[in-house]
PDB file of C-alpha atoms in Angstrom:
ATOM      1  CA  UNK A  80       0.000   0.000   0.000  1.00 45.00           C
ATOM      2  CA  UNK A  81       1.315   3.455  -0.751  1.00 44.00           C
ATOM      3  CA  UNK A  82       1.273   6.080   1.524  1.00 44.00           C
ATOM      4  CA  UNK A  83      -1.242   7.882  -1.034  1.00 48.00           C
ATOM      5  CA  UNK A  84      -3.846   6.720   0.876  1.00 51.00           C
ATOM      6  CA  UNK A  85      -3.246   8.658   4.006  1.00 53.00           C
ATOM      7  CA  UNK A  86      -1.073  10.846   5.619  1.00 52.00           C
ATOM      8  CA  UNK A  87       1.301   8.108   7.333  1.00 46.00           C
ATOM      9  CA  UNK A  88       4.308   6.901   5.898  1.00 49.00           C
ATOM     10  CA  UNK A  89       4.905   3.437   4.276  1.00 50.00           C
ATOM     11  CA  UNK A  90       6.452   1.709   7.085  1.00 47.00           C
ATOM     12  CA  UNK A  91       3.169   2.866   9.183  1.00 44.00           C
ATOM     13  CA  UNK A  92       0.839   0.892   7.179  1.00 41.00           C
ATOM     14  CA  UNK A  93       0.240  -2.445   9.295  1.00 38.00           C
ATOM     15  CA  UNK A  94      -2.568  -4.766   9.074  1.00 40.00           C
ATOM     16  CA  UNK A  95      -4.521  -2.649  11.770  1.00 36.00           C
ATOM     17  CA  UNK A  96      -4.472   0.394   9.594  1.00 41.00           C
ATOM     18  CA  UNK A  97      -5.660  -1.402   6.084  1.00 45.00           C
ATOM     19  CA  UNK A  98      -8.375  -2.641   8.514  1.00 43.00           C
ATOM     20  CA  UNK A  99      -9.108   1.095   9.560  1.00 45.00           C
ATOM     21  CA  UNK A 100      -8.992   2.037   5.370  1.00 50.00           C
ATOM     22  CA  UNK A 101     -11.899  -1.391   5.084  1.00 53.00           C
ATOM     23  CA  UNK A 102      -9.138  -3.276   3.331  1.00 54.00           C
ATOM     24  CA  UNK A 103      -8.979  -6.818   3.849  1.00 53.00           C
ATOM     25  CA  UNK A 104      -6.698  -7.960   6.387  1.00 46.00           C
ATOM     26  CA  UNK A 105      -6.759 -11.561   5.255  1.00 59.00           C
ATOM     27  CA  UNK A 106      -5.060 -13.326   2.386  1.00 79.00           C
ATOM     28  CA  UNK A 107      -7.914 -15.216   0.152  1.00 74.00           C
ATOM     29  CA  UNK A 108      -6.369 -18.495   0.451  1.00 75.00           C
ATOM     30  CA  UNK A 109      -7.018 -18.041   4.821  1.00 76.00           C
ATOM     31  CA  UNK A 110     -10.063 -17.974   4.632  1.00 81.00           C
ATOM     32  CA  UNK A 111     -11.974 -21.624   6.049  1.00 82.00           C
ATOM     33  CA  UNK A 112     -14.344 -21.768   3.401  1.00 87.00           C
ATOM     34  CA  UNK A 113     -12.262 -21.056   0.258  1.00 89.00           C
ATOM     35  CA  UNK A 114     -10.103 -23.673   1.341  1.00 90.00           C
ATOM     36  CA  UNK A 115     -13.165 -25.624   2.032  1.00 91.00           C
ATOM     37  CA  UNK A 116     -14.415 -24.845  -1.508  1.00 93.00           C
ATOM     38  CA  UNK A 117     -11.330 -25.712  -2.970  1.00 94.00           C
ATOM     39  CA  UNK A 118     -10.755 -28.978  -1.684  1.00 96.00           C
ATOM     40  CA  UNK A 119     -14.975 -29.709  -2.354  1.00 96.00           C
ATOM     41  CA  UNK A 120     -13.510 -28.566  -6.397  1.00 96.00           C
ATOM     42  CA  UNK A 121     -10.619 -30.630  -6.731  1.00 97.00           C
ATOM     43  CA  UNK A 122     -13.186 -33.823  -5.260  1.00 97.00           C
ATOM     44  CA  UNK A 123     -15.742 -32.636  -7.337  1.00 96.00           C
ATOM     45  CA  UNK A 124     -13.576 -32.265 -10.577  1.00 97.00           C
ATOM     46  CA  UNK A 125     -11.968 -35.793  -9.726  1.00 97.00           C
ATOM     47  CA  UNK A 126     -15.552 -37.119  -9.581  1.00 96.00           C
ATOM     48  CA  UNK A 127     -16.729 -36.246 -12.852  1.00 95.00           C
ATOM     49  CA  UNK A 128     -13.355 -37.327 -14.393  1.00 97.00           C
ATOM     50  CA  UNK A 129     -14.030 -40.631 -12.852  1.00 97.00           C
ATOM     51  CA  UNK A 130     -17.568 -40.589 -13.738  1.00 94.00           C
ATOM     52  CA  UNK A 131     -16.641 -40.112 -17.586  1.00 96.00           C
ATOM     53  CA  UNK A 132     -14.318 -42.938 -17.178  1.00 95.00           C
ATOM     54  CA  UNK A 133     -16.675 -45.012 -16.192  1.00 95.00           C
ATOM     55  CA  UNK A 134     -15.925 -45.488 -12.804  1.00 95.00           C
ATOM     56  CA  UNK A 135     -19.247 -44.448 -11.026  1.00 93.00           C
ATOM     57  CA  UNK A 136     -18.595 -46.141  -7.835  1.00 95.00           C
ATOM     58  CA  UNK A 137     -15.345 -43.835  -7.317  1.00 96.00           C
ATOM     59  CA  UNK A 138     -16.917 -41.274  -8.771  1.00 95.00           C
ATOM     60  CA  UNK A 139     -20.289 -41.188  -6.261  1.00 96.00           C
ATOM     61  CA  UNK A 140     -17.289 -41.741  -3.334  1.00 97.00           C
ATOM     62  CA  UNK A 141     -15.951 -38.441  -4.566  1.00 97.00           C
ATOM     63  CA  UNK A 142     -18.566 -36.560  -5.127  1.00 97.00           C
ATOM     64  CA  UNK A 143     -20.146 -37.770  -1.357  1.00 97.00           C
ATOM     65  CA  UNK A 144     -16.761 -36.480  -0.130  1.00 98.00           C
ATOM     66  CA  UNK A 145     -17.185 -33.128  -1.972  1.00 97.00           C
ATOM     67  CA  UNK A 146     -20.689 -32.556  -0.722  1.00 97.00           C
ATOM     68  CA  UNK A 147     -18.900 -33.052   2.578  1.00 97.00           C
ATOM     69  CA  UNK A 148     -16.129 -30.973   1.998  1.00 96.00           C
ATOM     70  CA  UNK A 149     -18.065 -28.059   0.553  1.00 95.00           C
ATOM     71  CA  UNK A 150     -21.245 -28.518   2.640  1.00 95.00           C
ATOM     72  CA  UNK A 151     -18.746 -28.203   6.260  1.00 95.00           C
ATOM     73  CA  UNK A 152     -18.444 -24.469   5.473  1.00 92.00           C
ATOM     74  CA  UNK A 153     -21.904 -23.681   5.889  1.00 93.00           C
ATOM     75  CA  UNK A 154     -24.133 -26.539   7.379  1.00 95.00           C
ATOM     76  CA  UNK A 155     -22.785 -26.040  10.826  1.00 94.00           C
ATOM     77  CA  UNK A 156     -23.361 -22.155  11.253  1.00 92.00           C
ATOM     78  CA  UNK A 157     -27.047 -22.704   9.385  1.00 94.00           C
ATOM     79  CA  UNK A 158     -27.780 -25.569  11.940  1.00 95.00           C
ATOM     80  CA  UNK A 159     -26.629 -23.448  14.942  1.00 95.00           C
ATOM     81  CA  UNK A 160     -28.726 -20.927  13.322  1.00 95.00           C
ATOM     82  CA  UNK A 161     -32.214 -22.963  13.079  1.00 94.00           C
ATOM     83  CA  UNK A 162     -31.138 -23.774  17.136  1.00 94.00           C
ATOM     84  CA  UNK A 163     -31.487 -19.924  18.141  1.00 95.00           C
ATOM     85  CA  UNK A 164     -34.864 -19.704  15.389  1.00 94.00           C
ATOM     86  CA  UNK A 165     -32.697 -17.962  12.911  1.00 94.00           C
ATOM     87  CA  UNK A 166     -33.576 -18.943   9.047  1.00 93.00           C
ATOM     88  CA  UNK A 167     -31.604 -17.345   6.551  1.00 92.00           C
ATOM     89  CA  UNK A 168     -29.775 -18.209   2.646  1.00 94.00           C
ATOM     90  CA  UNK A 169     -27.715 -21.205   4.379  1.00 93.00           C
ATOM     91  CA  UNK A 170     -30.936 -23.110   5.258  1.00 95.00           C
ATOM     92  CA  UNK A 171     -32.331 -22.761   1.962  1.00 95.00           C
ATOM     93  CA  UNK A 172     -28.894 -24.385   0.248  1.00 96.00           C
ATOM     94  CA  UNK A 173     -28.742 -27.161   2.716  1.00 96.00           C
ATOM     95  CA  UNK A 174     -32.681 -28.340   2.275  1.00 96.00           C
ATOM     96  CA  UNK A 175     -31.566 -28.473  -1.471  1.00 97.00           C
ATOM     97  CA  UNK A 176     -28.698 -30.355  -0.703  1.00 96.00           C
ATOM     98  CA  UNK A 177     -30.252 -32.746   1.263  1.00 97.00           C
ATOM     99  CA  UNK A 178     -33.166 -32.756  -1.382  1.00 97.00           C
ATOM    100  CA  UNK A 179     -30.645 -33.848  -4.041  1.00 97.00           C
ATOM    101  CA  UNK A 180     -28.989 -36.369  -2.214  1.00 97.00           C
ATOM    102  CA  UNK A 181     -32.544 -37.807  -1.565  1.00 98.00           C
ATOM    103  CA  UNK A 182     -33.654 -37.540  -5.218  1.00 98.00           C
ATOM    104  CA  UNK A 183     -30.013 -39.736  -5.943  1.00 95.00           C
ATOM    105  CA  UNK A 184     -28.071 -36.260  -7.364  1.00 96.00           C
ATOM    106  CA  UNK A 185     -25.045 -36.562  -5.309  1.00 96.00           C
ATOM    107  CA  UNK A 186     -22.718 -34.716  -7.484  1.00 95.00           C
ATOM    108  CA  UNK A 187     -25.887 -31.830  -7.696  1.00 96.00           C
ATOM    109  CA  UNK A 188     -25.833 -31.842  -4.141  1.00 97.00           C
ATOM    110  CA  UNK A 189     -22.230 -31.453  -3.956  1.00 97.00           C
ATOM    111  CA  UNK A 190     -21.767 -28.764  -6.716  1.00 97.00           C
ATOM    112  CA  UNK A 191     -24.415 -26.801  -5.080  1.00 97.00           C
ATOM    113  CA  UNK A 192     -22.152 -26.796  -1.629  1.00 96.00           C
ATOM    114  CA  UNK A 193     -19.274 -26.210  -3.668  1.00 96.00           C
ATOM    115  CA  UNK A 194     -20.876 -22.923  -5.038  1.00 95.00           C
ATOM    116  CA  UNK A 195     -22.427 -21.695  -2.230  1.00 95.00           C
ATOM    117  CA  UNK A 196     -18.863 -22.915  -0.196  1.00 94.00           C
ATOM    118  CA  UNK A 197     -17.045 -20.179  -2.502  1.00 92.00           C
ATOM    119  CA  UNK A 198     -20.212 -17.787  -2.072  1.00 91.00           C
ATOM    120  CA  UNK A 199     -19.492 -17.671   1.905  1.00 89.00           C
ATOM    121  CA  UNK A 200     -15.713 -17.494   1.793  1.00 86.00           C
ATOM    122  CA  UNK A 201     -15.743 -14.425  -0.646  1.00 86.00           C
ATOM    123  CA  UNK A 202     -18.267 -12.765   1.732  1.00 83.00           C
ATOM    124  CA  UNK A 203     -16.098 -13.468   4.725  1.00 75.00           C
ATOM    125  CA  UNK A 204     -13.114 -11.853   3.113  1.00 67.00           C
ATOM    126  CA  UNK A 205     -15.279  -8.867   1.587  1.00 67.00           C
ATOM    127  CA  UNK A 206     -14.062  -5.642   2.810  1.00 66.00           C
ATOM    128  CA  UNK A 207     -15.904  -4.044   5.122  1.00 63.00           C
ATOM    129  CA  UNK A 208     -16.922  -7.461   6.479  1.00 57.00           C
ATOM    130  CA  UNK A 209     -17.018  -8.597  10.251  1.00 55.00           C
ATOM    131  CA  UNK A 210     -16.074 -11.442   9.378  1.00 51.00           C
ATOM    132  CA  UNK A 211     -19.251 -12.957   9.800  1.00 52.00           C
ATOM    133  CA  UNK A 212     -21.618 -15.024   7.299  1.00 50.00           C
ATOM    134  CA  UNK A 213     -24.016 -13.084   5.569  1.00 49.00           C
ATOM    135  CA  UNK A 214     -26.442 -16.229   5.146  1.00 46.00           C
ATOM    136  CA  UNK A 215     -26.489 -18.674   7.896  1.00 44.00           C
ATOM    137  CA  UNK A 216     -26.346 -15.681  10.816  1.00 48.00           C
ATOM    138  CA  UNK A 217     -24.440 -18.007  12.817  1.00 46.00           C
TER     139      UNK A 217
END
């Protein structure tokens, strides 16, 4: 950061005062749930690759993982959530989820939680943000 931005010099600027200027303090790749997404992607990707190959048993393995893997960023802050009454975007993705997975769309289920997975971790690392989930008001 240059010391355009303000009147302190460039050896001033710490993580505390791009905070204060509603920078983001973190890098993307710290965030839980784009490394959550990104591990449900590579699963997800390796699924379909199986799948094409004609491998569905390893491919429904990976794609159950994936759903797993994407569906840990969100599922827990929605469910503590419904416990204090609280309904919000999170709910919504995991009744789908679970709705695919019922109807025998694993790798739906787990692309939708590998979406919504990279939805949450960009709005934890949006500037401005608290940090908090905009969607499961966990």
């Amino acid at each position: 950061m240059s010391d355009a931005c303000c009147a302190h010099p460039e050896d001033e600027h710490t993580d505390v005062h791009d905070a204060e200027h509603g920078e983001s303090v973190e890098r993307l790749w710290d965030v839980d749930e784009i490394r959550g997404a990104a591990l449900s992607g590579v699963l997800l990707v390796a699924g379909f690759l199986f799948s094409w190959a004609g491998q569905e048993g390893w491919s429904h393995g990976l794609s159950i993982a994936a759903l797993l893997a994407g569906g840990a960023t969100f599922v827990p802050g929605t469910l503590r959530a419904l416990v204090k009454g609280r309904i919000g975007v999170g709910t919504l993705m995991t009744i789908a989820a679970v709705g695919a997975v019922l109807l025998g769309e694993v790798q739906e289920a787990a692309m939708l939680a590998f979406l919504y997975s990279i939805s949450e971790g960009l709005e934890v690392n949006r500037p401005g943000s608290d940090g908090g989930s905009h969607s499961t008001e966990g």
